[in-house]
Amino acid sequence: MKYINQEQVQSKMNRRLVKNNIFKTLFALATMFGIVVLAILIIRVLTQGLAWIDMDFITGKLSTSADRAGIMGAILGTLWLMIVVIPVTLILGVATAIYLELYAPKGKFQAIIQTNIANLAGVPSIVYGLLGLTVFVRAMDLGNVVLAGGLTLSLLVLPIVIVASQEAIRAVPQHLSEASFGMGATKWQTVKNIVLPASLPGILTGSILALSRAIGETAPLTVIGIPALLIPFPGGIFDTFTIMPMQIYYWTIDSSLVSEYANLAAATIVVLLVMLFILNSIAVIIRNKFQQRY
Amino acid sequence: MSLKTASKPIFTNYTEETFPNKNVVYDTKDLNLWYGETHALKDINLSIYEKEVTAIIGPSGCGKSTYIKTLNRMVELVPTVRTTGSITYNGMSILDKKFKVEDLRTRVGMVFQKPNPFPKSIYDNVAYGPKIHGIRNKKILDEIVEKSLRGASIWEEVKDRLKENAYGLSGGQQQRLCIARCLAIEPDVILMDEPTSALDPKSTLRIEELVQELKKDYSIIIVTHNMQQAARISDRTAFFLNGEVVEFDQTDTIFTKPADSRTEDYISGRFG
Ligand SMILES: Nc1ncnc2c1ncn2[C@@H]1O[C@H](COP(=O)(O)OP(=O)(O)O)[C@@H](O)[C@H]1O
Ligand SMILES: [Mg+2]
């Protein structure tokens, strides 16, 4: 006796296939929605801004006159910011991840820290701005300089770097570190020679993605009070600075006064997007190049 | 062997009087071990003799791996582990918390169930141990690498591709590379936890021949759930069941006239 009746199967076949197609279309539409919106955005920005991008725009100083305005100051501001953010987040983030994954006793203490890091990753960025304003700008009396902004952004992306590094470290197969311990290696020797090299691609990928988040952040720096005025180019971490997203913000607001400012904002967006695109490509290249097989 | 004295810390309390019976490498007395609440080893008493192959057999989950991992204290990587009783290695109490595990593991190498080479070149895999223990001289490292690869009878197969990644080797070759890596720290004892269970019959045979070769210079403790393997390659066999040693004797005796009926049941394939 058979349980599956061929006739019944046949009679339901069409309905099943139709349903299958409906869902396929639904999922495809959902994907299309995102792609179309993104495409519209990019096309609009490109058509509006591309014509304004030339060497003078990239290397020029800020100016109230739309024809002469350049964004070198903002680009340098972003670069100086990165010079603070990269070492601070990498050193603190990776060290924290190593400690939590490999040294901290597994228990309540570790669980509490872990939960807090996860929560910190969800705190709105403007709150970090307030923290930065209170601690770095005022209490430490740094003023609204690169260092203060960089430390603030570091705090902001630190949870992301920690979590990404932890995941990368956890993905290193246990049997590799066992082999190392089995030969009498200390924990530090094992971390340095086996765990870190194997998790480096993951750590770097996560860190670069976190950095590109930091580059695009505006809210915390607004709170810190960085200017978008005609300031001189920043030459070090103790100089005041401005950044591209900030420039975009002010130019957009002021476009009601000078309509060309909207085009400058679009042009700046293009430059910013190109920078982010390059960073993300580097992340992908690193991931593919250094990925190891276990 | 001169490298060994130069590069390793020497146990200072080693004298002839401390252990008149030099033939015993490991002496286990009333060893109990818990993983949290799980009582995994119960009153183990076992002696491991020098330059012999000691096989540990028994059904899955009976504590074979746990026991062999207490011999180099790898079992401590599980944080919930608790032990009572004592194990002496060459007369030294190794379960003593003051005893340095790094020191122990330099003298006791381990080969794991699944071949686990590092994602590095063949050369770097073998040179890893010596480097860890402070050898930097390129010529000495070259010598150790060649000697160890020869010792693990894989030299001929890899001598022209030492710089290639170890993952390009077959499973059996990887396991012999892991044995070479272990020989490179110049241990006295080699612990092997089911070293052939992930390998095909031909590679298994090569490892078994290698074990025969190695016992001339090393004391070997091998966990296996393949009874033919235990019968073929070991001098002494311990039969574990539910965390206890049911019987420990010359391999011949275990397989021809076991004293305990449970041993007989197991080796005749009635359970396991
Ligand atoms: N890391 C661990 N945590 C808790 N229990 C474990 C752990 N490893 C092994 N055990 C338990 O200890 C017992 C012995 O395991 P094991 O030594 O791996 O046996 P075998 O190697 O003989 O198959 C089993 O009951 C197993 O469930
Ligand atoms: Mg086992």
Coordinates of C-alpha atoms and ligand atoms in Angstrom, one line a residue:
Chain A
M1 CA 0.0 0.0 0.0
K2 CA 1.4 3.4 -1.0
Y3 CA 0.9 6.5 1.1
I4 CA 1.5 8.9 -1.7
N5 CA -1.4 9.0 -4.2
Q6 CA -0.1 10.1 -7.6
E7 CA -3.5 11.5 -8.7
Q8 CA -3.7 13.7 -5.6
V9 CA -0.2 14.9 -6.1
Q10 CA -0.9 15.7 -9.8
S11 CA -4.1 17.7 -8.9
K12 CA -2.2 19.9 -6.4
M13 CA 0.9 20.3 -8.6
N14 CA -0.2 23.4 -10.4
R15 CA -1.2 25.2 -7.2
R16 CA 2.2 24.4 -5.7
L17 CA 4.0 25.7 -8.7
V18 CA 2.0 28.9 -8.8
K19 CA 2.7 29.5 -5.1
N20 CA 6.4 28.8 -5.7
N21 CA 6.5 31.5 -8.5
I22 CA 4.6 34.1 -6.4
F23 CA 7.1 33.9 -3.6
K24 CA 10.0 34.0 -6.0
T25 CA 8.6 37.2 -7.5
L26 CA 8.0 38.7 -4.1
F27 CA 11.6 38.1 -3.0
A28 CA 12.9 39.5 -6.3
L29 CA 10.7 42.6 -5.9
A30 CA 12.0 43.2 -2.4
T31 CA 15.5 43.1 -3.7
M32 CA 14.7 45.3 -6.6
F33 CA 13.2 48.0 -4.3
G34 CA 16.5 48.5 -2.6
I35 CA 18.5 48.4 -5.8
V36 CA 16.2 50.9 -7.5
V37 CA 16.2 53.4 -4.7
L38 CA 20.0 53.2 -4.4
A39 CA 20.3 53.7 -8.2
I40 CA 18.0 56.7 -8.2
L41 CA 20.1 58.2 -5.4
I42 CA 23.4 57.6 -7.1
I43 CA 22.2 58.8 -10.5
R44 CA 20.8 62.0 -9.0
V45 CA 24.0 62.7 -7.0
L46 CA 26.1 62.0 -10.0
T47 CA 24.2 64.1 -12.5
Q48 CA 24.1 67.0 -10.0
G49 CA 27.6 66.7 -8.6
L50 CA 29.9 65.2 -11.2
A51 CA 30.2 68.3 -13.3
W52 CA 31.5 70.2 -10.2
I53 CA 34.3 67.8 -9.5
D54 CA 37.7 68.8 -10.8
M55 CA 41.2 69.2 -9.5
D56 CA 40.4 72.7 -8.1
F57 CA 37.4 71.3 -6.2
I58 CA 39.4 68.5 -4.7
T59 CA 42.5 70.6 -3.7
G60 CA 40.8 73.9 -3.1
K61 CA 40.1 75.7 0.1
L62 CA 36.6 76.3 1.4
S63 CA 35.0 79.4 0.0
T64 CA 31.7 81.2 0.1
S65 CA 31.8 81.6 -3.6
A66 CA 30.5 78.3 -5.1
D67 CA 32.9 78.6 -8.1
R68 CA 36.0 78.7 -6.0
A69 CA 35.0 76.4 -3.2
G70 CA 37.1 73.3 -2.6
I71 CA 37.0 70.4 -0.1
M72 CA 40.7 69.8 0.6
G73 CA 40.2 71.0 4.2
A74 CA 37.4 68.4 4.7
I75 CA 39.4 65.6 3.1
L76 CA 42.4 66.4 5.2
G77 CA 40.1 66.6 8.3
T78 CA 38.8 63.1 7.5
L79 CA 42.4 61.7 7.0
W80 CA 43.7 63.2 10.2
L81 CA 40.7 61.8 12.0
M82 CA 41.6 58.4 10.6
I83 CA 45.1 58.8 11.9
V84 CA 43.6 59.0 15.4
V85 CA 40.8 56.4 15.0
I86 CA 42.8 53.6 13.3
P87 CA 45.5 53.0 15.9
V88 CA 43.1 53.6 18.9
T89 CA 40.4 51.3 17.7
L90 CA 42.7 48.6 16.4
I91 CA 44.9 48.5 19.6
L92 CA 42.0 48.7 22.1
G93 CA 39.6 46.7 20.0
V94 CA 41.9 43.8 19.2
A95 CA 43.4 43.7 22.7
T96 CA 39.9 43.6 24.3
A97 CA 38.8 40.9 21.9
I98 CA 41.8 38.8 22.7
Y99 CA 41.3 39.2 26.4
L100 CA 37.6 38.3 26.3
E101 CA 38.0 35.4 24.0
L102 CA 41.2 33.8 25.2
Y103 CA 42.1 35.0 28.7
A104 CA 39.0 36.1 30.6
P105 CA 37.5 33.4 32.8
K106 CA 34.3 32.2 31.3
G107 CA 31.7 33.3 33.8
K108 CA 29.4 36.0 35.1
F109 CA 32.1 38.7 34.7
Q110 CA 32.7 37.9 31.1
A111 CA 28.9 37.6 30.3
I112 CA 28.3 41.1 31.8
I113 CA 31.1 42.7 29.8
Q114 CA 29.9 40.9 26.7
T115 CA 26.3 42.1 27.1
N116 CA 27.5 45.7 27.7
I117 CA 29.6 45.7 24.5
A118 CA 26.6 44.4 22.6
N119 CA 24.5 47.2 24.1
L120 CA 27.1 49.9 23.4
A121 CA 27.1 48.9 19.7
G122 CA 23.4 49.9 19.7
V123 CA 23.8 53.3 21.5
P124 CA 22.8 56.2 19.1
S125 CA 25.9 58.0 17.8
I126 CA 24.7 61.3 19.2
V127 CA 25.1 60.0 22.7
Y128 CA 28.8 59.3 22.0
G129 CA 29.0 62.9 20.8
L130 CA 27.8 64.1 24.2
L131 CA 30.3 61.8 25.9
G132 CA 33.0 63.2 23.7
L133 CA 32.0 66.8 24.4
T134 CA 31.9 66.2 28.2
V135 CA 35.1 64.1 28.5
F136 CA 37.4 65.0 25.7
V137 CA 36.4 68.6 24.7
R138 CA 35.6 69.9 28.2
A139 CA 37.0 67.8 31.0
M140 CA 40.3 67.0 29.2
D141 CA 40.1 70.5 27.8
L142 CA 41.2 69.4 24.3
G143 CA 38.8 71.7 22.5
N144 CA 37.1 70.8 19.3
V145 CA 40.2 69.4 17.7
V146 CA 41.1 66.3 15.7
L147 CA 42.1 64.3 18.7
A148 CA 38.9 64.9 20.6
G149 CA 36.8 64.0 17.5
G150 CA 39.0 61.0 16.8
L151 CA 38.7 59.6 20.3
T152 CA 34.9 60.2 20.2
L153 CA 34.6 58.3 16.9
S154 CA 36.9 55.6 18.3
L155 CA 34.6 55.0 21.2
L156 CA 31.7 54.9 18.7
V157 CA 33.2 52.1 16.5
L158 CA 35.1 50.3 19.2
P159 CA 32.2 47.9 20.0
I160 CA 32.0 47.0 16.3
V161 CA 35.7 46.3 16.1
I162 CA 35.6 44.3 19.3
V163 CA 32.7 42.1 18.2
A164 CA 34.2 41.6 14.7
S165 CA 37.6 40.6 16.2
Q166 CA 36.0 38.3 18.7
E167 CA 34.1 36.5 15.9
A168 CA 37.3 36.3 13.9
I169 CA 39.2 34.8 16.8
R170 CA 36.4 32.4 17.6
A171 CA 36.5 31.2 14.1
V172 CA 40.0 29.9 14.4
P173 CA 39.6 26.2 14.9
Q174 CA 40.4 25.0 18.4
H175 CA 42.5 22.2 17.1
L176 CA 45.1 24.7 15.9
S177 CA 45.7 26.2 19.3
E178 CA 45.6 22.8 20.9
A179 CA 48.4 21.7 18.6
S180 CA 50.4 24.7 19.7
F181 CA 49.7 24.2 23.4
G182 CA 50.6 20.5 22.9
M183 CA 54.1 21.5 22.0
G184 CA 54.6 23.5 25.1
A185 CA 53.9 26.9 23.7
T186 CA 52.6 29.5 26.2
K187 CA 49.3 31.2 25.6
W188 CA 51.0 34.4 24.3
Q189 CA 53.1 32.3 21.8
T190 CA 50.0 30.6 20.7
V191 CA 48.1 33.8 20.3
K192 CA 50.9 35.5 18.5
N193 CA 51.9 32.7 16.1
I194 CA 48.7 30.9 15.5
V195 CA 45.5 32.7 16.6
L196 CA 46.3 36.2 15.4
P197 CA 47.6 35.3 11.9
A198 CA 44.6 33.1 11.3
S199 CA 42.1 35.7 12.5
L200 CA 43.8 38.7 11.0
P201 CA 41.8 38.8 7.8
G202 CA 38.6 38.8 9.8
I203 CA 39.8 41.4 12.2
L204 CA 41.0 43.7 9.4
T205 CA 37.8 43.3 7.4
G206 CA 35.7 44.1 10.4
S207 CA 37.9 47.0 11.3
I208 CA 37.8 48.5 7.9
L209 CA 34.0 48.3 7.8
A210 CA 33.9 50.0 11.2
L211 CA 36.2 52.7 9.9
S212 CA 34.0 53.4 6.9
R213 CA 31.2 53.8 9.3
A214 CA 33.3 56.3 11.3
I215 CA 34.1 58.3 8.1
G216 CA 30.4 58.8 7.4
E217 CA 29.4 59.7 10.9
T218 CA 28.3 63.3 11.4
A219 CA 26.1 63.5 14.5
P220 CA 28.7 63.0 17.2
L221 CA 31.0 65.6 15.6
T222 CA 28.2 68.1 15.3
V223 CA 27.8 67.8 19.1
I224 CA 31.4 68.3 19.7
G225 CA 31.0 71.5 17.7
I226 CA 33.4 71.2 14.8
P227 CA 33.1 74.2 12.5
A228 CA 32.3 74.3 8.8
L229 CA 33.8 77.7 8.4
L230 CA 36.7 78.9 6.4
I231 CA 39.3 77.4 8.6
P232 CA 42.9 76.7 7.6
F233 CA 43.8 73.2 6.6
P234 CA 44.4 71.0 9.7
G235 CA 48.1 70.1 10.0
G236 CA 48.0 67.9 13.1
I237 CA 45.8 66.2 15.7
F238 CA 45.6 69.3 17.8
D239 CA 44.1 71.5 15.0
T240 CA 40.5 72.2 14.5
F241 CA 39.0 70.6 11.5
T242 CA 36.0 69.8 9.5
I243 CA 34.9 66.7 7.6
M244 CA 33.1 65.9 4.4
P245 CA 29.8 64.8 5.9
M246 CA 29.7 68.1 7.8
Q247 CA 30.4 70.1 4.7
I248 CA 27.6 68.2 2.9
Y249 CA 25.3 69.1 5.8
Y250 CA 26.0 72.9 5.8
W251 CA 26.0 73.2 2.0
T252 CA 22.7 71.4 1.9
I253 CA 21.2 73.7 4.5
D254 CA 22.5 76.8 2.9
S255 CA 21.4 75.8 -0.6
S256 CA 18.3 77.8 0.1
L257 CA 20.5 80.9 0.0
V258 CA 22.9 80.0 -2.8
S259 CA 21.4 77.3 -5.0
E260 CA 24.8 76.2 -6.3
Y261 CA 25.6 74.9 -2.9
A262 CA 23.4 71.9 -3.5
N263 CA 25.6 71.0 -6.4
L264 CA 28.7 71.3 -4.2
A265 CA 27.0 69.0 -1.6
A266 CA 26.3 66.5 -4.4
A267 CA 29.9 66.7 -5.6
T268 CA 31.2 66.2 -2.0
I269 CA 28.9 63.2 -1.7
V270 CA 30.4 61.7 -4.8
V271 CA 33.9 62.1 -3.4
L272 CA 32.9 60.6 0.0
L273 CA 31.2 57.7 -1.7
V274 CA 34.3 57.0 -3.8
M275 CA 36.4 57.0 -0.6
L276 CA 34.1 54.6 1.1
F277 CA 34.0 52.4 -2.0
I278 CA 37.7 52.2 -2.0
L279 CA 37.9 51.4 1.7
N280 CA 35.3 48.6 1.3
S281 CA 37.1 47.2 -1.7
I282 CA 40.3 47.0 0.3
A283 CA 38.3 45.1 3.0
V284 CA 37.2 42.6 0.3
I285 CA 40.6 42.3 -1.2
I286 CA 42.2 41.6 2.2
R287 CA 39.5 39.0 3.0
N288 CA 40.1 37.2 -0.2
K289 CA 43.8 37.4 -0.2
F290 CA 44.6 36.3 3.3
Q291 CA 41.8 33.9 3.8
Q292 CA 43.2 30.6 5.0
R293 CA 41.9 27.1 4.7
Y294 CA 41.9 25.0 7.8
Chain B
M1 CA 70.5 14.9 21.1
S2 CA 73.0 17.6 22.1
L3 CA 70.5 20.2 21.0
K4 CA 68.2 19.0 23.6
T5 CA 70.3 19.8 26.6
A6 CA 71.2 23.1 25.1
S7 CA 67.7 24.3 24.5
K8 CA 65.6 22.9 27.3
P9 CA 65.1 23.6 31.0
I10 CA 66.5 20.7 33.0
F11 CA 64.6 19.1 35.8
T12 CA 66.8 19.7 38.7
N13 CA 65.3 17.2 41.1
Y14 CA 66.2 14.2 38.9
T15 CA 68.4 11.7 40.8
E16 CA 68.8 8.0 40.6
E17 CA 67.4 7.5 44.1
T18 CA 64.2 9.3 43.3
F19 CA 63.0 6.6 41.0
P20 CA 65.0 3.4 41.2
N21 CA 62.7 1.7 38.7
K22 CA 63.6 3.7 35.6
N23 CA 61.5 1.8 33.3
V24 CA 58.3 3.4 34.5
V25 CA 57.7 6.7 32.6
Y26 CA 54.2 7.5 34.0
D27 CA 52.7 6.3 37.2
T28 CA 49.1 7.0 37.8
K29 CA 47.7 6.5 41.3
D30 CA 44.0 6.7 42.2
L31 CA 43.3 9.3 39.6
N32 CA 39.8 10.7 39.5
L33 CA 38.6 13.3 37.1
W34 CA 35.4 15.3 36.9
Y35 CA 34.1 17.5 34.1
G36 CA 31.8 19.6 36.3
E37 CA 29.5 16.9 37.7
T38 CA 30.5 14.2 35.2
H39 CA 32.8 11.7 36.8
A40 CA 34.9 10.8 33.8
L41 CA 37.8 8.9 35.3
K42 CA 37.4 6.7 38.4
D43 CA 40.3 5.5 40.5
I44 CA 42.7 5.0 37.6
N45 CA 45.9 3.1 38.5
L46 CA 48.2 2.6 35.5
S47 CA 51.9 2.4 34.9
I48 CA 53.4 3.3 31.5
Y49 CA 56.7 1.7 30.6
E50 CA 59.6 3.2 28.8
K51 CA 60.1 2.6 25.1
E52 CA 56.9 0.5 24.8
V53 CA 53.7 1.0 23.0
T54 CA 50.8 1.2 25.4
A55 CA 47.4 0.9 23.8
I56 CA 44.3 2.3 25.5
I57 CA 41.1 0.6 24.2
G58 CA 37.5 0.8 25.1
P59 CA 34.1 1.9 23.8
S60 CA 33.3 5.6 23.0
G61 CA 33.0 7.9 26.0
C62 CA 34.8 5.6 28.4
G63 CA 37.4 8.2 29.1
K64 CA 40.3 7.2 26.8
S65 CA 40.9 10.7 25.5
T66 CA 40.4 12.3 28.9
Y67 CA 43.0 10.0 30.4
I68 CA 45.6 10.6 27.7
K69 CA 45.0 14.3 27.9
T70 CA 45.7 14.3 31.7
L71 CA 49.2 12.9 30.8
N72 CA 50.1 16.3 29.3
R73 CA 47.5 18.3 31.2
M74 CA 45.8 19.3 28.0
V75 CA 42.6 18.4 29.8
E76 CA 42.9 21.6 31.8
L77 CA 41.8 23.5 28.7
V78 CA 38.3 22.6 29.8
P79 CA 37.7 25.0 32.7
T80 CA 35.4 22.8 34.7
V81 CA 37.9 20.0 35.1
R82 CA 38.8 18.8 38.6
T83 CA 41.2 16.0 39.5
T84 CA 42.3 14.1 42.5
G85 CA 45.0 11.4 42.9
S86 CA 48.5 11.7 41.4
I87 CA 50.4 11.1 38.2
T88 CA 54.1 11.1 38.2
Y89 CA 56.2 11.5 35.1
N90 CA 59.7 10.3 35.6
G91 CA 59.1 10.7 39.3
M92 CA 57.7 14.2 39.2
S93 CA 54.2 15.0 40.3
I94 CA 52.7 16.6 37.2
L95 CA 49.2 17.3 38.6
D96 CA 50.9 19.6 41.1
K97 CA 49.7 23.1 40.1
K98 CA 53.3 24.4 40.5
F99 CA 54.5 22.0 37.8
K100 CA 54.9 24.0 34.6
V101 CA 52.7 22.6 31.9
E102 CA 54.9 24.1 29.2
D103 CA 57.8 22.1 30.6
L104 CA 55.8 18.9 30.6
R105 CA 54.6 19.4 27.0
T106 CA 58.1 19.9 25.8
R107 CA 58.9 16.4 26.9
V108 CA 55.6 14.8 26.0
G109 CA 54.4 15.3 22.4
M110 CA 50.9 14.8 21.3
V111 CA 49.3 13.7 18.0
F112 CA 45.6 14.3 17.6
Q113 CA 42.7 12.4 16.1
K114 CA 42.3 14.6 13.1
P115 CA 45.5 15.7 11.4
N116 CA 45.8 19.4 12.5
P117 CA 48.8 21.0 10.7
F118 CA 49.0 24.8 11.0
P119 CA 48.1 26.8 7.9
K120 CA 51.7 27.3 7.3
S121 CA 54.4 25.8 5.1
I122 CA 55.6 22.2 5.7
Y123 CA 58.9 23.6 6.9
D124 CA 57.3 26.1 9.3
N125 CA 55.0 23.4 10.7
V126 CA 58.0 21.3 11.8
A127 CA 60.1 24.3 12.9
Y128 CA 57.3 25.6 15.0
G129 CA 58.2 23.7 18.2
P130 CA 61.9 24.4 18.1
K131 CA 61.2 28.1 17.5
I132 CA 58.8 28.2 20.4
H133 CA 61.6 26.9 22.5
G134 CA 64.0 29.5 21.4
I135 CA 66.0 28.0 18.6
R136 CA 66.7 30.7 16.0
N137 CA 69.7 29.4 14.1
K138 CA 68.6 28.6 10.6
K139 CA 71.1 25.8 10.2
I140 CA 70.0 24.1 13.3
L141 CA 66.4 24.5 12.4
D142 CA 67.1 23.0 8.9
E143 CA 68.7 20.0 10.6
I144 CA 65.8 19.5 13.0
V145 CA 63.3 19.8 10.2
E146 CA 65.0 17.2 8.1
K147 CA 65.7 14.8 11.0
S148 CA 62.0 15.1 12.2
L149 CA 60.6 14.6 8.7
R150 CA 62.8 11.6 8.2
G151 CA 61.8 10.3 11.6
A152 CA 58.2 10.4 10.6
S153 CA 59.1 8.8 7.3
I154 CA 57.7 11.6 5.2
W155 CA 61.0 13.3 4.2
E156 CA 61.2 11.7 0.7
E157 CA 57.7 12.8 -0.1
V158 CA 58.1 16.4 0.9
K159 CA 61.8 17.3 0.6
D160 CA 61.2 19.2 -2.6
R161 CA 58.2 21.1 -1.4
L162 CA 59.1 22.2 2.1
K163 CA 57.9 25.8 1.4
E164 CA 54.5 24.7 0.2
N165 CA 51.4 24.9 2.4
A166 CA 50.8 21.8 4.5
Y167 CA 47.2 21.7 3.4
G168 CA 48.3 20.5 0.0
L169 CA 49.3 17.1 1.5
S170 CA 46.9 14.2 1.7
G171 CA 45.3 13.3 5.0
G172 CA 47.8 10.5 5.7
Q173 CA 50.7 12.7 4.9
Q174 CA 49.3 15.5 7.1
Q175 CA 49.2 13.1 10.0
R176 CA 52.8 12.0 9.4
L177 CA 53.7 15.7 9.2
C178 CA 52.0 16.2 12.6
I179 CA 54.1 13.3 13.9
A180 CA 57.2 15.0 12.5
R181 CA 56.1 18.3 14.1
C182 CA 55.8 16.5 17.4
L183 CA 59.3 14.8 17.0
A184 CA 60.8 18.2 16.4
I185 CA 60.4 19.1 20.1
E186 CA 62.5 16.0 20.9
P187 CA 60.0 14.5 23.4
D188 CA 60.5 11.3 25.4
V189 CA 56.8 10.4 25.2
I190 CA 54.4 10.6 22.3
L191 CA 50.7 10.6 23.1
M192 CA 48.4 9.6 20.2
D193 CA 44.7 10.0 20.4
E194 CA 43.2 7.7 17.7
P195 CA 45.7 9.0 15.2
T196 CA 44.4 6.8 12.3
S197 CA 40.7 7.1 12.8
A198 CA 40.4 9.8 10.1
L199 CA 42.7 8.0 7.6
D200 CA 42.2 5.4 4.9
P201 CA 43.6 1.8 5.4
K202 CA 46.8 2.4 3.5
S203 CA 47.7 5.5 5.4
T204 CA 46.7 3.8 8.6
L205 CA 49.2 1.0 7.8
R206 CA 52.0 3.5 7.3
I207 CA 51.3 5.1 10.6
E208 CA 51.3 1.7 12.3
E209 CA 54.6 0.9 10.8
L210 CA 55.9 4.2 11.9
V211 CA 54.8 3.6 15.4
Q212 CA 56.8 0.4 15.5
E213 CA 59.8 2.3 14.3
L214 CA 59.3 5.1 16.8
K215 CA 59.1 3.0 19.9
K216 CA 62.8 2.3 19.6
D217 CA 63.4 5.9 20.8
Y218 CA 60.1 7.0 22.4
S219 CA 57.5 5.7 24.8
I220 CA 54.2 5.8 23.0
I221 CA 50.7 5.8 24.4
I222 CA 48.1 5.3 21.7
V223 CA 44.3 5.5 22.1
T224 CA 42.5 3.4 19.6
H225 CA 39.1 1.9 19.2
N226 CA 40.4 -0.5 16.6
M227 CA 41.2 -3.6 18.5
Q228 CA 43.2 -5.2 15.7
Q229 CA 45.4 -2.1 15.7
A230 CA 46.0 -2.4 19.4
A231 CA 46.8 -6.1 19.0
R232 CA 49.1 -5.4 16.0
I233 CA 51.2 -2.6 17.4
S234 CA 51.1 -2.5 21.2
D235 CA 53.1 -4.2 23.9
R236 CA 50.7 -3.5 26.7
T237 CA 47.0 -2.7 26.6
A238 CA 44.7 -1.0 29.0
F239 CA 40.9 -1.7 28.7
F240 CA 38.8 1.2 29.8
L241 CA 35.1 1.0 30.5
N242 CA 32.9 3.8 32.0
G243 CA 35.9 5.7 33.3
E244 CA 37.5 2.8 34.9
V245 CA 40.5 0.6 34.0
V246 CA 39.0 -2.9 33.8
E247 CA 42.2 -4.6 32.9
F248 CA 45.8 -3.7 32.1
D249 CA 48.3 -6.3 31.0
Q250 CA 50.6 -7.5 28.2
T251 CA 48.7 -7.1 24.9
D252 CA 49.1 -10.8 24.2
T253 CA 47.4 -11.7 27.5
I254 CA 44.6 -9.2 27.0
F255 CA 43.8 -10.6 23.6
T256 CA 44.3 -14.3 24.3
K257 CA 43.3 -14.9 27.9
P258 CA 41.8 -11.8 29.5
A259 CA 41.2 -12.0 33.2
D260 CA 37.9 -10.1 33.2
S261 CA 34.8 -11.3 31.4
R262 CA 34.0 -7.7 30.3
T263 CA 37.4 -7.5 28.5
E264 CA 36.6 -10.7 26.7
D265 CA 33.2 -9.4 25.7
Y266 CA 34.7 -6.2 24.4
I267 CA 37.5 -7.8 22.4
S268 CA 35.2 -10.4 20.9
G269 CA 33.0 -7.6 19.7
R270 CA 30.0 -8.3 21.9
F271 CA 29.7 -4.6 22.7
G272 CA 31.4 -1.3 21.9
Ligands
LIG1 N1 34.8 18.9 27.5 C1 34.0 18.1 28.2 N2 33.1 18.6 29.0 C2 32.2 17.7 29.7 N3 32.3 16.4 29.6 C3 33.2 15.8 28.8 C4 34.1 16.6 28.0 N4 34.9 15.8 27.3 C5 34.5 14.6 27.6 N5 33.5 14.6 28.5 C6 32.8 13.4 29.0 O1 33.8 12.5 29.6 C7 33.5 11.2 29.2 C8 34.8 10.6 28.6 O2 35.0 11.2 27.3 P1 36.2 10.9 26.4 O3 37.4 10.9 27.3 O4 36.2 11.9 25.3 O5 35.9 9.4 25.9 P2 36.6 8.6 24.8 O6 37.8 9.3 24.3 O7 36.9 7.3 25.4 O8 35.6 8.4 23.7 C9 32.3 11.2 28.4 O9 31.2 10.8 29.2 C10 32.2 12.6 27.9 O10 30.8 12.9 27.7
MG2 MG 38.2 10.1 22.3

